Short mmCIF file of C-alpha atoms and ligand atoms in Angstrom, two decimals:
data_model
loop_
_atom_site.label_atom_id
_atom_site.label_comp_id
_atom_site.label_asym_id
_atom_site.label_seq_id
_atom_site.Cartn_x
_atom_site.Cartn_y
_atom_site.Cartn_z
CA MET A 1 -58.37 178.07 20.73
CA LEU A 2 -59.10 180.71 18.13
CA ARG A 3 -57.33 179.93 14.86
CA TYR A 4 -56.56 181.97 11.78
CA ALA A 5 -56.32 181.86 8.01
CA GLY A 6 -55.96 184.78 5.66
CA VAL A 7 -55.08 186.12 2.27
CA ILE A 8 -51.58 187.35 1.38
CA GLY A 9 -51.23 189.76 -1.54
CA TYR A 10 -50.72 193.40 -2.36
CA PRO A 11 -52.51 195.79 -2.31
CA LEU A 12 -55.57 193.57 -1.70
CA GLN A 13 -58.35 196.20 -1.52
CA ARG A 14 -60.34 194.22 -4.06
CA SER A 15 -60.24 190.78 -2.45
CA LEU A 16 -63.63 189.09 -2.02
CA SER A 17 -62.08 186.10 -0.22
CA PRO A 18 -62.51 187.47 3.34
CA ALA A 19 -66.27 187.90 2.82
CA PHE A 20 -67.01 184.44 1.49
CA GLN A 21 -64.44 182.53 3.55
CA GLN A 22 -65.65 184.09 6.80
CA ALA A 23 -69.28 183.44 5.87
CA ALA A 24 -68.44 179.75 5.35
CA LEU A 25 -66.48 179.51 8.62
CA ASP A 26 -69.30 181.16 10.55
CA HIS A 27 -71.92 178.97 8.89
CA LEU A 28 -70.12 175.87 10.18
CA ARG A 29 -69.53 177.57 13.56
CA LEU A 30 -65.78 177.11 13.33
CA GLU A 31 -63.66 179.25 15.63
CA ILE A 32 -61.51 180.51 12.81
CA VAL A 33 -60.98 184.10 11.69
CA TYR A 34 -60.10 184.81 8.05
CA GLU A 35 -57.92 187.92 7.90
CA VAL A 36 -56.58 190.26 5.23
CA TRP A 37 -52.79 190.30 5.21
CA PRO A 38 -51.60 193.01 2.77
CA THR A 39 -47.93 192.24 2.18
CA PRO A 40 -45.55 194.11 -0.10
CA ALA A 41 -42.75 192.05 -1.68
CA GLU A 42 -40.16 193.04 0.92
CA GLY A 43 -42.40 191.74 3.72
CA LEU A 44 -43.27 188.39 2.16
CA GLU A 45 -40.60 186.28 3.88
CA THR A 46 -41.60 187.58 7.34
CA ARG A 47 -45.28 187.07 6.58
CA VAL A 48 -44.70 183.47 5.51
CA THR A 49 -42.78 182.83 8.76
CA THR A 50 -45.83 183.91 10.78
CA LEU A 51 -47.83 181.12 9.12
CA ARG A 52 -45.79 178.59 11.12
CA SER A 53 -47.63 179.57 14.32
CA PRO A 54 -49.76 176.69 15.67
CA THR A 55 -52.79 179.00 15.59
CA VAL A 56 -52.52 179.53 11.83
CA LEU A 57 -54.13 176.98 9.49
CA GLY A 58 -52.78 178.49 6.30
CA ALA A 59 -53.32 181.19 3.72
CA ASN A 60 -54.44 182.08 0.27
CA VAL A 61 -51.84 183.76 -1.90
CA THR A 62 -52.74 186.21 -4.63
CA ILE A 63 -51.22 188.88 -6.91
CA PRO A 64 -48.23 189.46 -6.92
CA HIS A 65 -46.84 186.60 -4.80
CA LYS A 66 -48.09 183.33 -6.30
CA GLU A 67 -44.74 182.56 -7.93
CA THR A 68 -42.26 184.25 -5.59
CA VAL A 69 -43.66 182.51 -2.47
CA ILE A 70 -42.60 179.05 -3.69
CA PRO A 71 -38.99 179.01 -2.39
CA MET A 72 -40.22 180.12 1.06
CA LEU A 73 -42.29 176.94 1.54
CA ASP A 74 -41.13 173.50 2.73
CA GLU A 75 -42.98 171.53 0.06
CA ILE A 76 -45.20 172.12 -2.95
CA ASP A 77 -47.44 169.50 -4.54
CA ALA A 78 -46.86 168.20 -8.06
CA LEU A 79 -49.61 170.31 -9.65
CA ALA A 80 -48.38 173.57 -8.10
CA GLY A 81 -44.90 172.58 -9.30
CA ARG A 82 -46.12 172.07 -12.88
CA VAL A 83 -48.06 175.34 -12.84
CA GLY A 84 -45.22 177.22 -11.16
CA ALA A 85 -47.67 179.07 -8.89
CA VAL A 86 -49.10 178.53 -5.40
CA ASN A 87 -52.42 180.04 -4.31
CA THR A 88 -52.96 178.03 -1.12
CA ILE A 89 -50.60 177.36 1.79
CA VAL A 90 -51.40 174.76 4.45
CA ASN A 91 -49.65 174.70 7.82
CA ASP A 92 -49.80 171.01 8.77
CA GLY A 93 -48.12 171.65 12.14
CA ARG A 94 -44.66 170.71 10.91
CA LYS A 95 -44.39 172.02 7.38
CA LEU A 96 -45.79 174.72 5.13
CA ARG A 97 -47.14 173.03 2.02
CA GLY A 98 -48.05 174.87 -1.20
CA HIS A 99 -50.95 173.93 -3.48
CA ASN A 100 -52.72 175.36 -6.50
CA THR A 101 -56.52 175.27 -6.30
CA ASP A 102 -56.94 177.71 -9.22
CA VAL A 103 -56.65 174.78 -11.65
CA ALA A 104 -59.52 172.84 -10.06
CA GLY A 105 -61.55 176.04 -9.62
CA PHE A 106 -61.15 176.99 -13.28
CA MET A 107 -62.00 173.51 -14.58
CA ARG A 108 -65.01 173.08 -12.31
CA ALA A 109 -66.50 176.43 -13.35
CA LEU A 110 -65.79 175.66 -17.02
CA ARG A 111 -67.60 172.33 -16.86
CA GLU A 112 -70.37 173.02 -14.34
CA ASP A 113 -71.18 176.69 -14.96
CA GLY A 114 -69.97 176.96 -18.57
CA GLY A 115 -71.30 173.52 -19.63
CA PHE A 116 -68.10 173.12 -21.67
CA GLU A 117 -66.05 169.90 -22.04
CA PRO A 118 -62.58 170.93 -23.23
CA GLU A 119 -61.35 167.57 -24.56
CA GLY A 120 -60.51 167.90 -28.26
CA LYS A 121 -61.37 171.62 -28.36
CA ARG A 122 -59.32 174.61 -29.59
CA VAL A 123 -58.68 177.31 -27.01
CA VAL A 124 -57.22 180.83 -27.05
CA VAL A 125 -55.82 182.15 -23.77
CA ALA A 126 -55.21 185.89 -23.32
CA GLY A 127 -52.48 186.57 -20.73
CA ALA A 128 -49.50 184.67 -19.37
CA GLY A 129 -49.42 185.41 -15.62
CA GLY A 130 -50.15 183.08 -12.70
CA ALA A 131 -53.81 182.62 -13.63
CA ALA A 132 -52.96 181.77 -17.25
CA ARG A 133 -50.50 179.13 -16.04
CA ALA A 134 -53.24 177.45 -13.99
CA VAL A 135 -55.70 177.66 -16.88
CA VAL A 136 -53.28 176.21 -19.44
CA ALA A 137 -52.23 173.40 -17.06
CA GLY A 138 -55.89 172.46 -16.53
CA LEU A 139 -56.69 172.57 -20.24
CA LEU A 140 -53.71 170.37 -21.15
CA GLU A 141 -54.64 167.85 -18.46
CA ALA A 142 -58.14 167.74 -19.99
CA ARG A 143 -56.63 166.81 -23.40
CA THR A 144 -57.56 169.97 -25.24
CA ALA A 145 -56.57 169.81 -28.94
CA ALA A 146 -54.85 173.21 -29.10
CA VAL A 147 -54.00 176.08 -26.77
CA SER A 148 -52.71 179.40 -28.16
CA VAL A 149 -51.40 181.89 -25.60
CA ILE A 150 -51.38 185.57 -26.57
CA ASN A 151 -49.76 188.06 -24.19
CA ARG A 152 -48.68 191.70 -24.29
CA THR A 153 -45.21 190.61 -23.15
CA LEU A 154 -44.31 187.81 -25.57
CA SER A 155 -41.32 186.57 -23.53
CA ARG A 156 -43.66 185.74 -20.65
CA ALA A 157 -45.96 183.74 -22.95
CA ASN A 158 -42.93 181.92 -24.37
CA ARG A 159 -41.78 181.04 -20.86
CA LEU A 160 -45.24 179.69 -19.96
CA VAL A 161 -45.25 177.50 -23.07
CA GLU A 162 -41.74 176.18 -22.40
CA ASP A 163 -42.57 175.41 -18.77
CA LEU A 164 -45.79 173.56 -19.61
CA ARG A 165 -44.60 171.89 -22.84
CA ALA A 166 -43.92 168.61 -21.01
CA SER A 167 -47.61 168.38 -19.99
CA ALA A 168 -48.84 169.02 -23.56
CA GLU A 169 -48.76 165.37 -24.81
CA GLY A 170 -50.60 165.52 -28.13
CA SER A 171 -52.02 169.03 -27.65
CA GLU A 172 -50.71 171.90 -29.78
CA LEU A 173 -49.33 174.58 -27.47
CA ARG A 174 -47.94 177.86 -28.76
CA ALA A 175 -47.28 181.48 -27.82
CA LEU A 176 -48.14 184.39 -30.11
CA PRO A 177 -47.37 188.10 -29.91
CA GLU A 178 -50.20 190.42 -28.93
CA MET A 179 -51.16 191.92 -32.31
CA TYR A 180 -54.30 191.85 -34.47
CA ALA A 181 -52.81 189.34 -36.92
CA SER A 182 -52.27 186.82 -34.10
CA TRP A 183 -55.84 187.10 -32.90
CA ALA A 184 -57.12 186.82 -36.48
CA ALA A 185 -55.03 183.67 -37.03
CA VAL A 186 -56.51 181.76 -34.08
CA MET A 187 -59.99 183.11 -33.40
CA GLY A 188 -61.56 181.61 -36.54
CA SER A 189 -61.23 178.05 -35.23
CA CYS A 190 -61.52 178.85 -31.52
CA ASP A 191 -64.14 177.06 -29.37
CA LEU A 192 -63.19 178.71 -26.08
CA LEU A 193 -61.61 182.09 -25.38
CA VAL A 194 -60.29 182.66 -21.84
CA ASN A 195 -59.25 186.10 -20.61
CA CYS A 196 -56.52 185.63 -18.02
CA THR A 197 -55.28 189.22 -18.17
CA SER A 198 -56.17 191.84 -15.59
CA ALA A 199 -57.55 194.00 -18.41
CA GLY A 200 -61.26 194.51 -17.84
CA SER A 201 -60.89 194.71 -14.03
CA ALA A 202 -62.37 197.74 -12.34
CA GLY A 203 -59.65 200.32 -11.86
CA VAL A 204 -57.07 198.57 -14.07
CA GLU A 205 -57.92 198.93 -17.75
CA GLU A 206 -61.56 198.57 -18.51
CA GLU A 207 -61.26 197.94 -22.25
CA SER A 208 -61.51 194.44 -23.73
CA PRO A 209 -58.02 192.88 -24.13
CA VAL A 210 -59.28 190.98 -27.22
CA PRO A 211 -60.43 192.48 -30.57
CA VAL A 212 -64.17 191.98 -30.18
CA ASP A 213 -64.91 191.94 -33.92
CA LEU A 214 -63.27 188.48 -34.04
CA ILE A 215 -65.64 186.93 -31.49
CA ARG A 216 -68.05 184.41 -33.06
CA SER A 217 -71.38 183.16 -31.77
CA THR A 218 -70.12 179.55 -31.56
CA MET A 219 -67.53 180.38 -28.86
CA LEU A 220 -67.69 180.31 -25.11
CA VAL A 221 -66.04 183.49 -23.81
CA TYR A 222 -64.76 182.99 -20.27
CA ASP A 223 -63.42 186.03 -18.42
CA LEU A 224 -61.55 185.28 -15.17
CA VAL A 225 -62.10 188.87 -14.06
CA TYR A 226 -64.88 188.96 -11.44
CA HIS A 227 -65.00 192.67 -10.63
CA PRO A 228 -66.98 194.03 -12.41
CA ALA A 229 -69.34 191.07 -12.77
CA GLU A 230 -69.87 192.01 -16.44
CA THR A 231 -66.67 193.16 -18.19
CA ALA A 232 -66.41 195.00 -21.51
CA LEU A 233 -65.28 191.71 -23.10
CA MET A 234 -68.30 189.84 -21.73
CA ALA A 235 -70.73 192.53 -22.86
CA ALA A 236 -69.24 192.58 -26.37
CA ALA A 237 -69.26 188.78 -26.58
CA ARG A 238 -72.93 188.66 -25.57
CA LYS A 239 -73.75 191.22 -28.27
CA ARG A 240 -72.07 188.98 -30.82
CA GLY A 241 -74.18 186.03 -29.71
CA ALA A 242 -71.45 184.12 -27.86
CA ARG A 243 -72.00 182.30 -24.58
CA VAL A 244 -70.32 184.03 -21.66
CA LEU A 245 -68.93 183.02 -18.25
CA GLY A 246 -67.47 185.41 -15.63
CA GLY A 247 -64.81 184.82 -12.96
CA LEU A 248 -66.96 184.52 -9.84
CA PRO A 249 -67.65 180.75 -9.92
CA MET A 250 -63.92 180.01 -10.29
CA LEU A 251 -63.14 182.35 -7.41
CA VAL A 252 -65.59 180.57 -5.14
CA TYR A 253 -64.53 177.05 -6.20
CA GLN A 254 -60.81 177.72 -5.72
CA GLY A 255 -61.58 179.22 -2.30
CA ALA A 256 -63.80 176.27 -1.39
CA ALA A 257 -60.95 173.87 -2.20
CA SER A 258 -58.60 175.90 0.05
CA PHE A 259 -61.24 175.94 2.81
CA GLU A 260 -61.50 172.14 2.69
CA MET A 261 -57.71 171.78 2.97
CA TRP A 262 -57.55 173.98 6.08
CA THR A 263 -60.64 172.77 7.90
CA GLY A 264 -61.14 169.18 6.68
CA GLN A 265 -64.82 170.06 6.29
CA LYS A 266 -66.98 170.25 3.18
CA ALA A 267 -67.25 173.86 2.03
CA PRO A 268 -70.81 175.27 2.10
CA LEU A 269 -70.85 176.45 -1.52
CA GLU A 270 -74.26 178.14 -1.47
CA VAL A 271 -73.22 180.27 1.51
CA MET A 272 -69.95 181.17 -0.20
CA PHE A 273 -71.65 182.17 -3.47
CA GLU A 274 -74.18 184.31 -1.68
CA ALA A 275 -71.52 186.11 0.37
CA ALA A 276 -69.27 186.61 -2.67
CA ARG A 277 -72.13 188.08 -4.73
CA GLY A 278 -73.11 190.35 -1.82
CA ALA A 279 -69.53 191.61 -1.41
CA LEU A 280 -69.24 192.22 -5.15
CA GLN A 281 -72.49 194.19 -5.21
CA ALA A 282 -71.37 196.24 -2.21
CA ALA A 283 -68.05 196.99 -3.91
CA ALA A 284 -69.83 197.99 -7.14
CA ALA A 285 -72.26 200.22 -5.22
CA LYS A 286 -69.38 201.97 -3.45
CA GLY A 287 -67.65 202.37 -6.80
CA ALA A 288 -64.70 200.75 -5.04
CA SER A 289 -62.18 199.33 -7.45
P1 LIG B 1 -50.56 188.46 -13.09
O1 LIG B 1 -50.18 189.79 -12.55
O2 LIG B 1 -49.71 187.27 -12.81
O3 LIG B 1 -50.71 188.57 -14.71
C1 LIG B 1 -51.41 189.63 -15.28
C2 LIG B 1 -51.61 189.36 -16.77
O4 LIG B 1 -52.44 190.41 -17.31
C3 LIG B 1 -50.33 189.38 -17.59
O5 LIG B 1 -50.47 188.50 -18.67
C4 LIG B 1 -50.29 190.84 -18.08
O6 LIG B 1 -49.54 191.02 -19.26
C5 LIG B 1 -51.74 191.04 -18.39
N1 LIG B 1 -52.17 192.45 -18.39
C6 LIG B 1 -52.24 193.31 -17.34
N2 LIG B 1 -52.74 194.50 -17.72
C7 LIG B 1 -53.01 194.39 -19.05
C8 LIG B 1 -53.53 195.28 -20.02
N3 LIG B 1 -53.88 196.53 -19.71
N4 LIG B 1 -53.67 194.82 -21.30
C9 LIG B 1 -53.32 193.57 -21.63
N5 LIG B 1 -52.79 192.67 -20.75
C10 LIG B 1 -52.64 193.08 -19.48
O7 LIG B 1 -52.06 188.21 -12.60
P2 LIG B 1 -52.88 186.83 -12.51
O8 LIG B 1 -52.50 186.00 -13.66
O9 LIG B 1 -52.76 186.26 -11.17
O10 LIG B 1 -54.39 187.36 -12.65
C11 LIG B 1 -54.88 187.85 -13.89
C12 LIG B 1 -56.36 188.17 -13.76
O11 LIG B 1 -57.10 187.01 -13.45
C13 LIG B 1 -56.67 189.20 -12.66
O12 LIG B 1 -57.70 190.04 -13.12
C14 LIG B 1 -57.19 188.33 -11.54
O13 LIG B 1 -58.09 189.01 -10.68
C15 LIG B 1 -57.91 187.23 -12.31
N6 LIG B 1 -57.98 186.00 -11.55
C16 LIG B 1 -59.22 185.49 -11.30
C17 LIG B 1 -59.34 184.32 -10.60
C18 LIG B 1 -60.70 183.78 -10.33
O14 LIG B 1 -60.82 182.90 -9.48
N7 LIG B 1 -61.72 184.24 -11.02
C19 LIG B 1 -58.18 183.59 -10.07
C20 LIG B 1 -56.92 184.20 -10.43
C21 LIG B 1 -56.84 185.37 -11.12
P3 LIG B 1 -47.95 191.29 -19.20
O15 LIG B 1 -47.30 189.96 -18.96
O16 LIG B 1 -47.66 191.87 -20.52
O17 LIG B 1 -47.73 192.27 -18.07
#
């Protein structure tokens, strides 16, 4: 029986998940098709209902539904509950269960590709959306010394901090308004800067969301944006002598964790990386955003 998984989001033109998920499924000769399910907000409830079909293994969830999908599911795991965002749905045959693999994807890329151990370190997070929630939850679990969240909309950063305060245990956690003085106050002692805003993405706003004159050579600058592969922030950080990590490894690791939940098989990471890089290059060549 042919089975299905897919990605739910809107508008979804930029998703690389179909390319690397399908490559992994084909590599393992699984009879599963990974589809693109563009879903505007008003269609989300109906879309989620279709996941209950016995032929559907589950779905990835991306912008803008990671938070709003939660009440439509039967269960969410403790981590997704703490983060307040679901990026993976599993249909176990009886229930739709929500998980968050962004946290594991972010932490794995940070440690394995960034060579960075966050325990005891001071971190600045730009942005306060679903990705920032996953990042902050992971950093707090790893016993980071301090996390400062700076977002254009301060109320959203305040909400993130309130929601995750209970997981902070000994870490400083605070929200700051998006203004030069805030950046200047925290960047001097920062070991790791993480961009969790969409600024820098092709077709969104290609400027750096962070004042680049404050970047120091001792920092790791980690941009979750993966398209383009080198953002304005990354290029500026490199120029200032900082180490740099882009969003592609996290994207592949979070997708690999979803793949393993749906199929019960070990994800072929090399195959996924190669397909993701190929899809990214094709998108860049087309000038697609
Ligand atoms: P959300 O829509 O939930 O949040 C977007 C965030 O970006 C908000 O903090 C928003 O600020 C901020 N923002 C948007 N435009 C600008 C701008 N022009 N200047 C400054 N801030 C801006 O999205 P997500 O949190 O889900 O995703 C954020 C980014 O992370 C996206 O680029 C996404 O592709 C990437 N991502 C990468 C992953 C990976 O695996 N590499 C995984 C998940 C996400 P405000 O609140 O003020 O609107």
